[in-house]
Each structure stands twice: as structure tokens, then as C-alpha cells.
């Protein structure tokens, strides 16, 4: 969000002061009126790197680690709770109720190389580049953070009459900081999904007469989702935020499948998708699909 980007910009000075204090070669002079120390200006790779990690992981700029390759990974987890079935109300009305929550994240350094111009004095960087910043030990092109709440909250319910219902709210965020153009690309999405399913047991159908009779389960399924995704370019030097892409997507997916025998199944489906772009150079559009599909399995 814009507030996190503002934090990122403000954190740069604190990170720069920490880096300068840790470098015995720092000359104790000021670059300009903004107060950044010599060697660690507002566009220094190291300053941008650690300010980015602090702002977008919710850590304090005074405590975030000054190591481009953290030794402790970002935690991931999956939680599932079925304890509601211990209550009398849920026992009487449902076969199963499951509440779920999941989080996945990763931190990546896309590529890096040891900087041939890097020199150490007193175990610290000692050479300045043309922009008056200390040349870092590693030259990086991009770092990225990916976060996914899949789902943030999810509820799956099986009713006494065998109806299946589910509702999920998902959030994802992918962030990339490019050191080549000093730009943050932020891709975010929010999605709400409602699903409904029902199985008709041992349904008998016939095609024509004679041997054209079949008995199997008919599986009915309906999914409705609303998804909003945006791509925002955040230019650090210009302090400019711009939505470059993104759409609001509404989709409806319905299907009915029936197993005719061990090898052959038939499926009826209807799908509808409506796209409403967030940018003016794209147009509203929709897609409708429907039909019948047959699947024949050759394997035993």
C-alpha cells in the first residue's frame, strides 16, 4: 500500500545511518540537505535493500538484520480446525465443519555476483562509486518477496443432506525491488470464493434402449468468485505510484459429471467470466463457455 511505501522511503535514512555507523571507513560527512551520510545515499543498493525488507516485512528499521542472505527463513504454516463438531448444534445439522487458514511466503535474490570493484579496509567497504555510494560486496539486480494467504479464512461444510458448501477469502502479494531502475513492482490480489456441491447417489439414466442403461453418482458443482488484482509501479526517485495493469474478475463455473463406466465419463459445463480493467487503455470484456466433454481412459 501507499503507507508501506511511505515507510520504505522514511526508513532509508535510518538504515543509512546504521550502515554508516557500522563502517569504520565512514568519513562522518553529509551528502546533501536530506542528511544521508556519505557512502550511503538514498539510492544506495544496501540502503534500498534493507529499507525494503524492513518496510514490507513489518520490522523496525532499527532492528532489521543487515545481511542480504538471512539465515532464518520466513515462516510458513497451515492451520485446520474441526472442533466445532464437538458442539451439539453442529452435530445436529452438519456432517463436518472445517475452518482453515494458510500462509506461504518466500524471499528471493534473483541473481548476484561479487563486485570486482569492491575493496575492504578494516573489514568494511572502502571504495565509493560515481554516485558517492560505497560499492557493495555483491552486485544484485533484483530482490523479491512473495506472500500468499491461501486462504486467509476458509470454511468447508458438509450438511446432513450431503450438500457441500465452501467459502474462502484469499490474499496474495508479490513485491520486486529492481536495483537497475530503482523501482518497486507490486502485484496484489484479493479473491472471495463461494462453492456449492451436491452428489446424487446411484442415479440411473438410459440412452435409447437395450444396453444403454447406466447407474452411477451424479456430481453437481457451482463456484462463484470475485477477484481483484492490481499491478502498481512505485518509482523511488520520482516518488510516483502508478497502476500499470489489473482487473476485477467475476466468474461463475458450473458442472455436472457422470461416470458411465470404468473407462468413460461425461461432463456438462457452463462457465462465465467478466473482466473489468483498472486502466483506461483496456476494455471491459467477458467470456462464456459451455458444452459437453467426454473422457475415455485407456489405462487399466
PDB file of C-alpha atoms in Angstrom:
ATOM      1  CA  UNK A   1       0.000   0.000   0.000  1.00  0.00           C
ATOM      2  CA  UNK A   2       0.986   3.648  -0.254  1.00  0.00           C
ATOM      3  CA  UNK A   3       1.509   3.866   3.518  1.00  0.00           C
ATOM      4  CA  UNK A   4       4.016   0.988   3.422  1.00  0.00           C
ATOM      5  CA  UNK A   5       5.799   2.668   0.514  1.00  0.00           C
ATOM      6  CA  UNK A   6       5.972   5.859   2.600  1.00  0.00           C
ATOM      7  CA  UNK A   7       7.516   3.833   5.432  1.00  0.00           C
ATOM      8  CA  UNK A   8      10.047   2.439   2.982  1.00  0.00           C
ATOM      9  CA  UNK A   9      11.085   5.949   1.916  1.00  0.00           C
ATOM     10  CA  UNK A  10      11.370   7.114   5.527  1.00  0.00           C
ATOM     11  CA  UNK A  11      13.304   4.028   6.630  1.00  0.00           C
ATOM     12  CA  UNK A  12      16.106   4.712   4.152  1.00  0.00           C
ATOM     13  CA  UNK A  13      17.687   7.378   6.345  1.00  0.00           C
ATOM     14  CA  UNK A  14      17.632   5.177   9.458  1.00  0.00           C
ATOM     15  CA  UNK A  15      19.189   2.287   7.525  1.00  0.00           C
ATOM     16  CA  UNK A  16      21.815   4.599   6.024  1.00  0.00           C
ATOM     17  CA  UNK A  17      22.786   5.863   9.484  1.00  0.00           C
ATOM     18  CA  UNK A  18      23.082   2.281  10.778  1.00  0.00           C
ATOM     19  CA  UNK A  19      25.275   1.250   7.848  1.00  0.00           C
ATOM     20  CA  UNK A  20      27.484   4.317   8.271  1.00  0.00           C
ATOM     21  CA  UNK A  21      27.867   3.692  11.997  1.00  0.00           C
ATOM     22  CA  UNK A  22      28.927   0.097  11.310  1.00  0.00           C
ATOM     23  CA  UNK A  23      31.527   1.123   8.686  1.00  0.00           C
ATOM     24  CA  UNK A  24      34.814   2.343  10.204  1.00  0.00           C
ATOM     25  CA  UNK A  25      35.698   3.944   6.837  1.00  0.00           C
ATOM     26  CA  UNK A  26      32.740   6.313   7.011  1.00  0.00           C
ATOM     27  CA  UNK A  27      34.019   9.885   6.796  1.00  0.00           C
ATOM     28  CA  UNK A  28      31.358  11.483   9.030  1.00  0.00           C
ATOM     29  CA  UNK A  29      30.209  13.901   6.318  1.00  0.00           C
ATOM     30  CA  UNK A  30      26.798  14.626   4.841  1.00  0.00           C
ATOM     31  CA  UNK A  31      25.852  14.085   1.202  1.00  0.00           C
ATOM     32  CA  UNK A  32      23.159  16.743   0.949  1.00  0.00           C
ATOM     33  CA  UNK A  33      20.463  18.601   2.862  1.00  0.00           C
ATOM     34  CA  UNK A  34      18.487  15.390   3.356  1.00  0.00           C
ATOM     35  CA  UNK A  35      21.041  14.248   5.911  1.00  0.00           C
ATOM     36  CA  UNK A  36      22.193  10.996   4.301  1.00  0.00           C
ATOM     37  CA  UNK A  37      25.758  10.069   5.279  1.00  0.00           C
ATOM     38  CA  UNK A  38      28.495   9.882   2.682  1.00  0.00           C
ATOM     39  CA  UNK A  39      28.612   6.465   1.068  1.00  0.00           C
ATOM     40  CA  UNK A  40      25.017   5.582   1.887  1.00  0.00           C
ATOM     41  CA  UNK A  41      22.773   7.862  -0.124  1.00  0.00           C
ATOM     42  CA  UNK A  42      19.011   7.431  -0.728  1.00  0.00           C
ATOM     43  CA  UNK A  43      19.613   5.232  -3.823  1.00  0.00           C
ATOM     44  CA  UNK A  44      22.441   3.110  -2.409  1.00  0.00           C
ATOM     45  CA  UNK A  45      21.819  -0.595  -3.125  1.00  0.00           C
ATOM     46  CA  UNK A  46      22.323  -1.553   0.515  1.00  0.00           C
ATOM     47  CA  UNK A  47      20.118   1.262   1.822  1.00  0.00           C
ATOM     48  CA  UNK A  48      17.288   0.354  -0.545  1.00  0.00           C
ATOM     49  CA  UNK A  49      17.689  -3.363   0.170  1.00  0.00           C
ATOM     50  CA  UNK A  50      17.354  -3.234   3.964  1.00  0.00           C
ATOM     51  CA  UNK A  51      14.732  -0.460   3.967  1.00  0.00           C
ATOM     52  CA  UNK A  52      12.666  -2.632   1.599  1.00  0.00           C
ATOM     53  CA  UNK A  53      12.962  -5.666   3.896  1.00  0.00           C
ATOM     54  CA  UNK A  54      12.047  -3.617   6.970  1.00  0.00           C
ATOM     55  CA  UNK A  55       9.011  -1.881   5.446  1.00  0.00           C
ATOM     56  CA  UNK A  56       7.492  -4.830   3.609  1.00  0.00           C
ATOM     57  CA  UNK A  57       8.021  -7.412   6.358  1.00  0.00           C
ATOM     58  CA  UNK A  58       6.777  -5.122   9.145  1.00  0.00           C
ATOM     59  CA  UNK A  59      10.063  -4.939  11.027  1.00  0.00           C
ATOM     60  CA  UNK A  60      11.665  -1.970  12.730  1.00  0.00           C
ATOM     61  CA  UNK A  61      14.331  -0.228  10.603  1.00  0.00           C
ATOM     62  CA  UNK A  62      16.470  -0.059  13.724  1.00  0.00           C
ATOM     63  CA  UNK A  63      16.373  -3.827  14.244  1.00  0.00           C
ATOM     64  CA  UNK A  64      16.135  -5.429  10.795  1.00  0.00           C
ATOM     65  CA  UNK A  65      19.182  -7.556  10.003  1.00  0.00           C
ATOM     66  CA  UNK A  66      21.838  -6.018   7.758  1.00  0.00           C
ATOM     67  CA  UNK A  67      22.540  -9.270   5.937  1.00  0.00           C
ATOM     68  CA  UNK A  68      21.446  -9.771   2.310  1.00  0.00           C
ATOM     69  CA  UNK A  69      21.142 -13.531   2.900  1.00  0.00           C
ATOM     70  CA  UNK A  70      19.200 -14.100   6.168  1.00  0.00           C
ATOM     71  CA  UNK A  71      19.960 -17.376   7.933  1.00  0.00           C
ATOM     72  CA  UNK A  72      16.413 -17.758   9.330  1.00  0.00           C
ATOM     73  CA  UNK A  73      13.728 -18.354   6.662  1.00  0.00           C
ATOM     74  CA  UNK A  74      10.353 -16.633   6.652  1.00  0.00           C
ATOM     75  CA  UNK A  75       7.870 -18.978   8.404  1.00  0.00           C
ATOM     76  CA  UNK A  76       5.063 -20.765   6.553  1.00  0.00           C
ATOM     77  CA  UNK A  77       2.093 -22.501   8.151  1.00  0.00           C
ATOM     78  CA  UNK A  78      -1.223 -24.262   7.629  1.00  0.00           C
ATOM     79  CA  UNK A  79      -3.944 -24.396  10.314  1.00  0.00           C
ATOM     80  CA  UNK A  80      -7.065 -26.587  10.246  1.00  0.00           C
ATOM     81  CA  UNK A  81      -9.749 -26.572  12.944  1.00  0.00           C
ATOM     82  CA  UNK A  82     -12.613 -29.089  13.268  1.00  0.00           C
ATOM     83  CA  UNK A  83     -13.505 -28.510  16.899  1.00  0.00           C
ATOM     84  CA  UNK A  84     -16.927 -27.013  16.133  1.00  0.00           C
ATOM     85  CA  UNK A  85     -18.271 -30.536  15.601  1.00  0.00           C
ATOM     86  CA  UNK A  86     -17.953 -31.058  19.357  1.00  0.00           C
ATOM     87  CA  UNK A  87     -20.857 -28.612  19.880  1.00  0.00           C
ATOM     88  CA  UNK A  88     -24.407 -30.006  19.888  1.00  0.00           C
ATOM     89  CA  UNK A  89     -25.764 -27.549  17.317  1.00  0.00           C
ATOM     90  CA  UNK A  90     -23.186 -28.518  14.694  1.00  0.00           C
ATOM     91  CA  UNK A  91     -23.602 -32.231  15.406  1.00  0.00           C
ATOM     92  CA  UNK A  92     -27.340 -31.967  14.764  1.00  0.00           C
ATOM     93  CA  UNK A  93     -27.097 -30.008  11.496  1.00  0.00           C
ATOM     94  CA  UNK A  94     -23.827 -30.916   9.805  1.00  0.00           C
ATOM     95  CA  UNK A  95     -21.694 -33.933   8.990  1.00  0.00           C
ATOM     96  CA  UNK A  96     -18.463 -31.946   9.032  1.00  0.00           C
ATOM     97  CA  UNK A  97     -17.320 -28.343   9.522  1.00  0.00           C
ATOM     98  CA  UNK A  98     -13.702 -27.366   8.827  1.00  0.00           C
ATOM     99  CA  UNK A  99     -12.120 -23.929   9.264  1.00  0.00           C
ATOM    100  CA  UNK A 100      -8.751 -23.428   7.602  1.00  0.00           C
ATOM    101  CA  UNK A 101      -6.041 -20.806   7.327  1.00  0.00           C
ATOM    102  CA  UNK A 102      -2.754 -20.930   5.442  1.00  0.00           C
ATOM    103  CA  UNK A 103       0.245 -18.697   4.831  1.00  0.00           C
ATOM    104  CA  UNK A 104       3.112 -19.144   2.375  1.00  0.00           C
ATOM    105  CA  UNK A 105       5.975 -16.752   1.818  1.00  0.00           C
ATOM    106  CA  UNK A 106       9.378 -16.581   0.222  1.00  0.00           C
ATOM    107  CA  UNK A 107      12.274 -14.151  -0.109  1.00  0.00           C
ATOM    108  CA  UNK A 108      14.409 -14.369  -3.257  1.00  0.00           C
ATOM    109  CA  UNK A 109      17.560 -12.783  -4.576  1.00  0.00           C
ATOM    110  CA  UNK A 110      17.130 -13.234  -8.327  1.00  0.00           C
ATOM    111  CA  UNK A 111      20.822 -13.050  -9.224  1.00  0.00           C
ATOM    112  CA  UNK A 112      24.006 -11.595  -7.817  1.00  0.00           C
ATOM    113  CA  UNK A 113      27.739 -11.500  -8.467  1.00  0.00           C
ATOM    114  CA  UNK A 114      30.761 -10.486  -6.442  1.00  0.00           C
ATOM    115  CA  UNK A 115      31.608  -6.894  -7.356  1.00  0.00           C
ATOM    116  CA  UNK A 116      35.119  -6.748  -8.837  1.00  0.00           C
ATOM    117  CA  UNK A 117      35.454  -3.096  -7.727  1.00  0.00           C
ATOM    118  CA  UNK A 118      34.679  -3.913  -4.111  1.00  0.00           C
ATOM    119  CA  UNK A 119      37.573  -3.417  -1.684  1.00  0.00           C
ATOM    120  CA  UNK A 120      37.706  -3.901   2.055  1.00  0.00           C
ATOM    121  CA  UNK A 121      39.570  -1.864   4.635  1.00  0.00           C
ATOM    122  CA  UNK A 122      39.034  -2.739   8.307  1.00  0.00           C
ATOM    123  CA  UNK A 123      36.613  -5.499   7.156  1.00  0.00           C
ATOM    124  CA  UNK A 124      34.278  -2.948   5.557  1.00  0.00           C
ATOM    125  CA  UNK A 125      33.613  -1.347   2.178  1.00  0.00           C
ATOM    126  CA  UNK A 126      36.070   1.423   1.391  1.00  0.00           C
ATOM    127  CA  UNK A 127      35.584   2.455  -2.270  1.00  0.00           C
ATOM    128  CA  UNK A 128      32.958   4.960  -3.464  1.00  0.00           C
ATOM    129  CA  UNK A 129      31.281   4.830  -6.882  1.00  0.00           C
ATOM    130  CA  UNK A 130      30.339   7.734  -9.171  1.00  0.00           C
ATOM    131  CA  UNK A 131      27.159   8.339  -7.141  1.00  0.00           C
ATOM    132  CA  UNK A 132      29.258   8.715  -3.968  1.00  0.00           C
ATOM    133  CA  UNK A 133      27.973   5.431  -2.519  1.00  0.00           C
ATOM    134  CA  UNK A 134      30.130   2.642  -1.136  1.00  0.00           C
ATOM    135  CA  UNK A 135      30.476  -0.187  -3.643  1.00  0.00           C
ATOM    136  CA  UNK A 136      28.737  -3.230  -2.083  1.00  0.00           C
ATOM    137  CA  UNK A 137      30.378  -6.643  -1.957  1.00  0.00           C
ATOM    138  CA  UNK A 138      27.593  -8.192  -4.030  1.00  0.00           C
ATOM    139  CA  UNK A 139      26.080  -6.606  -7.117  1.00  0.00           C
ATOM    140  CA  UNK A 140      22.384  -7.535  -7.235  1.00  0.00           C
ATOM    141  CA  UNK A 141      19.788  -6.954  -9.931  1.00  0.00           C
ATOM    142  CA  UNK A 142      16.561  -7.650  -8.037  1.00  0.00           C
ATOM    143  CA  UNK A 143      15.132  -8.986  -4.794  1.00  0.00           C
ATOM    144  CA  UNK A 144      11.555 -10.103  -4.261  1.00  0.00           C
ATOM    145  CA  UNK A 145       9.098 -11.074  -1.541  1.00  0.00           C
ATOM    146  CA  UNK A 146       6.072 -13.280  -2.162  1.00  0.00           C
ATOM    147  CA  UNK A 147       3.224 -13.692   0.335  1.00  0.00           C
ATOM    148  CA  UNK A 148       0.078 -15.778  -0.013  1.00  0.00           C
ATOM    149  CA  UNK A 149      -2.816 -16.240   2.401  1.00  0.00           C
ATOM    150  CA  UNK A 150      -4.335 -19.388   0.855  1.00  0.00           C
ATOM    151  CA  UNK A 151      -6.801 -18.965   2.353  1.00  0.00           C
ATOM    152  CA  UNK A 152      -6.838 -16.131   4.842  1.00  0.00           C
ATOM    153  CA  UNK A 153     -10.062 -17.705   6.096  1.00  0.00           C
ATOM    154  CA  UNK A 154     -11.750 -20.764   4.641  1.00  0.00           C
ATOM    155  CA  UNK A 155     -14.852 -22.666   5.732  1.00  0.00           C
ATOM    156  CA  UNK A 156     -15.882 -26.089   4.367  1.00  0.00           C
ATOM    157  CA  UNK A 157     -19.237 -27.528   5.436  1.00  0.00           C
ATOM    158  CA  UNK A 158     -20.839 -30.888   4.690  1.00  0.00           C
ATOM    159  CA  UNK A 159     -24.542 -30.849   5.516  1.00  0.00           C
ATOM    160  CA  UNK A 160     -26.654 -33.752   6.711  1.00  0.00           C
ATOM    161  CA  UNK A 161     -28.311 -33.943   3.283  1.00  0.00           C
ATOM    162  CA  UNK A 162     -24.848 -34.294   1.640  1.00  0.00           C
ATOM    163  CA  UNK A 163     -24.742 -30.746   0.250  1.00  0.00           C
ATOM    164  CA  UNK A 164     -21.174 -29.427   0.210  1.00  0.00           C
ATOM    165  CA  UNK A 165     -20.546 -25.705   0.713  1.00  0.00           C
ATOM    166  CA  UNK A 166     -17.347 -23.732   0.999  1.00  0.00           C
ATOM    167  CA  UNK A 167     -16.313 -20.114   1.303  1.00  0.00           C
ATOM    168  CA  UNK A 168     -12.788 -18.750   1.083  1.00  0.00           C
ATOM    169  CA  UNK A 169     -11.105 -15.364   1.200  1.00  0.00           C
ATOM    170  CA  UNK A 170      -7.606 -15.266  -0.280  1.00  0.00           C
ATOM    171  CA  UNK A 171      -4.949 -12.575  -0.456  1.00  0.00           C
ATOM    172  CA  UNK A 172      -1.626 -12.583  -2.293  1.00  0.00           C
ATOM    173  CA  UNK A 173       1.155 -10.048  -2.695  1.00  0.00           C
ATOM    174  CA  UNK A 174       4.293 -10.223  -4.842  1.00  0.00           C
ATOM    175  CA  UNK A 175       6.888  -7.476  -4.498  1.00  0.00           C
ATOM    176  CA  UNK A 176      10.015  -6.955  -6.558  1.00  0.00           C
ATOM    177  CA  UNK A 177      12.673  -4.285  -5.983  1.00  0.00           C
ATOM    178  CA  UNK A 178      14.830  -3.651  -9.059  1.00  0.00           C
ATOM    179  CA  UNK A 179      18.206  -2.021  -8.445  1.00  0.00           C
ATOM    180  CA  UNK A 180      18.691  -1.301 -12.144  1.00  0.00           C
ATOM    181  CA  UNK A 181      15.898   1.307 -12.267  1.00  0.00           C
ATOM    182  CA  UNK A 182      15.180   1.825  -8.545  1.00  0.00           C
ATOM    183  CA  UNK A 183      11.582   0.700  -8.868  1.00  0.00           C
ATOM    184  CA  UNK A 184       9.252  -1.476  -6.819  1.00  0.00           C
ATOM    185  CA  UNK A 185       6.709  -3.574  -8.701  1.00  0.00           C
ATOM    186  CA  UNK A 186       3.818  -4.632  -6.511  1.00  0.00           C
ATOM    187  CA  UNK A 187       1.306  -7.230  -7.705  1.00  0.00           C
ATOM    188  CA  UNK A 188      -1.570  -7.838  -5.288  1.00  0.00           C
ATOM    189  CA  UNK A 189      -4.824  -9.738  -5.454  1.00  0.00           C
ATOM    190  CA  UNK A 190      -7.883 -10.320  -3.298  1.00  0.00           C
ATOM    191  CA  UNK A 191     -10.352 -13.100  -4.018  1.00  0.00           C
ATOM    192  CA  UNK A 192     -13.606 -14.271  -2.483  1.00  0.00           C
ATOM    193  CA  UNK A 193     -14.902 -17.709  -3.496  1.00  0.00           C
ATOM    194  CA  UNK A 194     -18.209 -19.426  -2.746  1.00  0.00           C
ATOM    195  CA  UNK A 195     -18.679 -23.041  -3.766  1.00  0.00           C
ATOM    196  CA  UNK A 196     -21.676 -25.377  -3.711  1.00  0.00           C
ATOM    197  CA  UNK A 197     -21.710 -29.074  -4.485  1.00  0.00           C
ATOM    198  CA  UNK A 198     -24.114 -31.985  -4.308  1.00  0.00           C
ATOM    199  CA  UNK A 199     -23.857 -35.671  -5.158  1.00  0.00           C
ATOM    200  CA  UNK A 200     -26.914 -37.643  -6.281  1.00  0.00           C
ATOM    201  CA  UNK A 201     -26.143 -41.236  -5.355  1.00  0.00           C
ATOM    202  CA  UNK A 202     -26.781 -44.128  -7.754  1.00  0.00           C
ATOM    203  CA  UNK A 203     -28.679 -42.143 -10.365  1.00  0.00           C
ATOM    204  CA  UNK A 204     -29.925 -44.373 -13.168  1.00  0.00           C
ATOM    205  CA  UNK A 205     -30.103 -42.961 -16.681  1.00  0.00           C
ATOM    206  CA  UNK A 206     -30.623 -44.546 -20.077  1.00  0.00           C
ATOM    207  CA  UNK A 207     -29.724 -43.632 -23.647  1.00  0.00           C
ATOM    208  CA  UNK A 208     -32.090 -45.314 -26.125  1.00  0.00           C
ATOM    209  CA  UNK A 209     -32.899 -48.842 -25.026  1.00  0.00           C
ATOM    210  CA  UNK A 210     -31.379 -52.225 -24.541  1.00  0.00           C
ATOM    211  CA  UNK A 211     -27.873 -51.951 -23.108  1.00  0.00           C
ATOM    212  CA  UNK A 212     -27.967 -48.148 -22.836  1.00  0.00           C
ATOM    213  CA  UNK A 213     -28.707 -48.064 -19.083  1.00  0.00           C
ATOM    214  CA  UNK A 214     -26.243 -46.695 -16.563  1.00  0.00           C
ATOM    215  CA  UNK A 215     -26.167 -46.304 -12.791  1.00  0.00           C
ATOM    216  CA  UNK A 216     -23.653 -44.029 -11.112  1.00  0.00           C
ATOM    217  CA  UNK A 217     -23.275 -40.910  -8.977  1.00  0.00           C
ATOM    218  CA  UNK A 218     -24.089 -37.511 -10.499  1.00  0.00           C
ATOM    219  CA  UNK A 219     -21.783 -34.792  -9.125  1.00  0.00           C
ATOM    220  CA  UNK A 220     -23.084 -31.220  -9.319  1.00  0.00           C
ATOM    221  CA  UNK A 221     -20.799 -28.259  -8.670  1.00  0.00           C
ATOM    222  CA  UNK A 222     -21.161 -24.458  -8.720  1.00  0.00           C
ATOM    223  CA  UNK A 223     -18.330 -21.979  -7.967  1.00  0.00           C
ATOM    224  CA  UNK A 224     -18.708 -18.192  -7.845  1.00  0.00           C
ATOM    225  CA  UNK A 225     -15.715 -15.921  -7.322  1.00  0.00           C
ATOM    226  CA  UNK A 226     -14.824 -12.240  -7.293  1.00  0.00           C
ATOM    227  CA  UNK A 227     -11.143 -11.433  -7.739  1.00  0.00           C
ATOM    228  CA  UNK A 228      -9.446  -8.042  -7.797  1.00  0.00           C
ATOM    229  CA  UNK A 229      -5.808  -7.849  -8.908  1.00  0.00           C
ATOM    230  CA  UNK A 230      -3.563  -4.840  -9.448  1.00  0.00           C
ATOM    231  CA  UNK A 231      -0.027  -4.183 -10.612  1.00  0.00           C
ATOM    232  CA  UNK A 232       1.434  -0.969  -9.199  1.00  0.00           C
ATOM    233  CA  UNK A 233       4.757   0.547 -10.215  1.00  0.00           C
ATOM    234  CA  UNK A 234       6.386   2.580  -7.460  1.00  0.00           C
ATOM    235  CA  UNK A 235       9.243   4.752  -8.729  1.00  0.00           C
ATOM    236  CA  UNK A 236      11.529   5.540  -5.819  1.00  0.00           C
ATOM    237  CA  UNK A 237      13.445   8.564  -7.137  1.00  0.00           C
ATOM    238  CA  UNK A 238      10.347  10.265  -8.548  1.00  0.00           C
ATOM    239  CA  UNK A 239       8.167   9.134  -5.589  1.00  0.00           C
ATOM    240  CA  UNK A 240       5.498   8.205  -8.136  1.00  0.00           C
ATOM    241  CA  UNK A 241       2.915   5.419  -7.856  1.00  0.00           C
ATOM    242  CA  UNK A 242       1.141   4.213 -10.995  1.00  0.00           C
ATOM    243  CA  UNK A 243      -1.301   1.370 -11.672  1.00  0.00           C
ATOM    244  CA  UNK A 244       0.062  -0.306 -14.807  1.00  0.00           C
ATOM    245  CA  UNK A 245      -2.322  -3.277 -15.022  1.00  0.00           C
ATOM    246  CA  UNK A 246      -5.109  -5.022 -13.179  1.00  0.00           C
ATOM    247  CA  UNK A 247      -8.663  -6.246 -13.480  1.00  0.00           C
ATOM    248  CA  UNK A 248     -11.707  -7.014 -11.425  1.00  0.00           C
ATOM    249  CA  UNK A 249     -12.782 -10.516 -12.422  1.00  0.00           C
ATOM    250  CA  UNK A 250     -16.197 -12.046 -11.737  1.00  0.00           C
ATOM    251  CA  UNK A 251     -16.533 -15.703 -12.655  1.00  0.00           C
ATOM    252  CA  UNK A 252     -19.190 -18.398 -12.467  1.00  0.00           C
ATOM    253  CA  UNK A 253     -18.297 -22.058 -13.085  1.00  0.00           C
ATOM    254  CA  UNK A 254     -20.883 -24.829 -13.105  1.00  0.00           C
ATOM    255  CA  UNK A 255     -20.537 -28.509 -13.981  1.00  0.00           C
ATOM    256  CA  UNK A 256     -22.272 -31.867 -13.759  1.00  0.00           C
ATOM    257  CA  UNK A 257     -20.253 -35.054 -14.285  1.00  0.00           C
ATOM    258  CA  UNK A 258     -21.373 -38.651 -14.518  1.00  0.00           C
ATOM    259  CA  UNK A 259     -19.309 -41.853 -14.702  1.00  0.00           C
ATOM    260  CA  UNK A 260     -20.851 -44.030 -17.411  1.00  0.00           C
ATOM    261  CA  UNK A 261     -18.467 -46.936 -16.759  1.00  0.00           C
ATOM    262  CA  UNK A 262     -14.920 -47.608 -15.600  1.00  0.00           C
ATOM    263  CA  UNK A 263     -13.434 -46.015 -18.708  1.00  0.00           C
ATOM    264  CA  UNK A 264     -15.937 -43.415 -19.887  1.00  0.00           C
ATOM    265  CA  UNK A 265     -17.247 -40.300 -18.121  1.00  0.00           C
ATOM    266  CA  UNK A 266     -19.380 -37.414 -19.366  1.00  0.00           C
ATOM    267  CA  UNK A 267     -19.379 -33.815 -18.160  1.00  0.00           C
ATOM    268  CA  UNK A 268     -21.735 -30.909 -18.820  1.00  0.00           C
ATOM    269  CA  UNK A 269     -20.305 -27.465 -18.037  1.00  0.00           C
ATOM    270  CA  UNK A 270     -21.060 -23.749 -18.263  1.00  0.00           C
ATOM    271  CA  UNK A 271     -18.503 -21.029 -17.416  1.00  0.00           C
ATOM    272  CA  UNK A 272     -18.890 -17.253 -17.447  1.00  0.00           C
ATOM    273  CA  UNK A 273     -16.102 -14.723 -16.798  1.00  0.00           C
ATOM    274  CA  UNK A 274     -16.441 -10.916 -16.732  1.00  0.00           C
ATOM    275  CA  UNK A 275     -13.316  -8.705 -16.722  1.00  0.00           C
ATOM    276  CA  UNK A 276     -13.330  -5.020 -15.749  1.00  0.00           C
ATOM    277  CA  UNK A 277      -9.826  -3.466 -16.144  1.00  0.00           C
ATOM    278  CA  UNK A 278      -8.428  -0.844 -13.773  1.00  0.00           C
ATOM    279  CA  UNK A 279      -6.553   1.014 -16.528  1.00  0.00           C
ATOM    280  CA  UNK A 280      -8.064   3.146 -19.284  1.00  0.00           C
ATOM    281  CA  UNK A 281      -6.197   1.533 -22.206  1.00  0.00           C
ATOM    282  CA  UNK A 282      -8.004  -1.781 -21.681  1.00  0.00           C
ATOM    283  CA  UNK A 283     -11.658  -2.599 -22.251  1.00  0.00           C
ATOM    284  CA  UNK A 284     -14.336  -4.500 -20.402  1.00  0.00           C
ATOM    285  CA  UNK A 285     -14.776  -7.979 -21.775  1.00  0.00           C
ATOM    286  CA  UNK A 286     -16.475 -11.249 -20.951  1.00  0.00           C
ATOM    287  CA  UNK A 287     -16.059 -14.903 -21.909  1.00  0.00           C
ATOM    288  CA  UNK A 288     -18.729 -17.578 -21.975  1.00  0.00           C
ATOM    289  CA  UNK A 289     -18.033 -21.284 -22.411  1.00  0.00           C
ATOM    290  CA  UNK A 290     -20.366 -24.228 -22.284  1.00  0.00           C
ATOM    291  CA  UNK A 291     -20.745 -27.712 -23.641  1.00  0.00           C
ATOM    292  CA  UNK A 292     -20.249 -31.416 -23.143  1.00  0.00           C
ATOM    293  CA  UNK A 293     -16.975 -33.258 -22.708  1.00  0.00           C
ATOM    294  CA  UNK A 294     -16.314 -36.996 -22.835  1.00  0.00           C
ATOM    295  CA  UNK A 295     -13.294 -38.581 -21.183  1.00  0.00           C
ATOM    296  CA  UNK A 296     -12.156 -42.061 -22.144  1.00  0.00           C
ATOM    297  CA  UNK A 297      -9.414 -43.717 -20.083  1.00  0.00           C
ATOM    298  CA  UNK A 298      -7.164 -46.247 -21.795  1.00  0.00           C
ATOM    299  CA  UNK A 299      -5.128 -47.223 -18.730  1.00  0.00           C
ATOM    300  CA  UNK A 300      -6.197 -50.153 -16.579  1.00  0.00           C
TER     301      UNK A 300
END
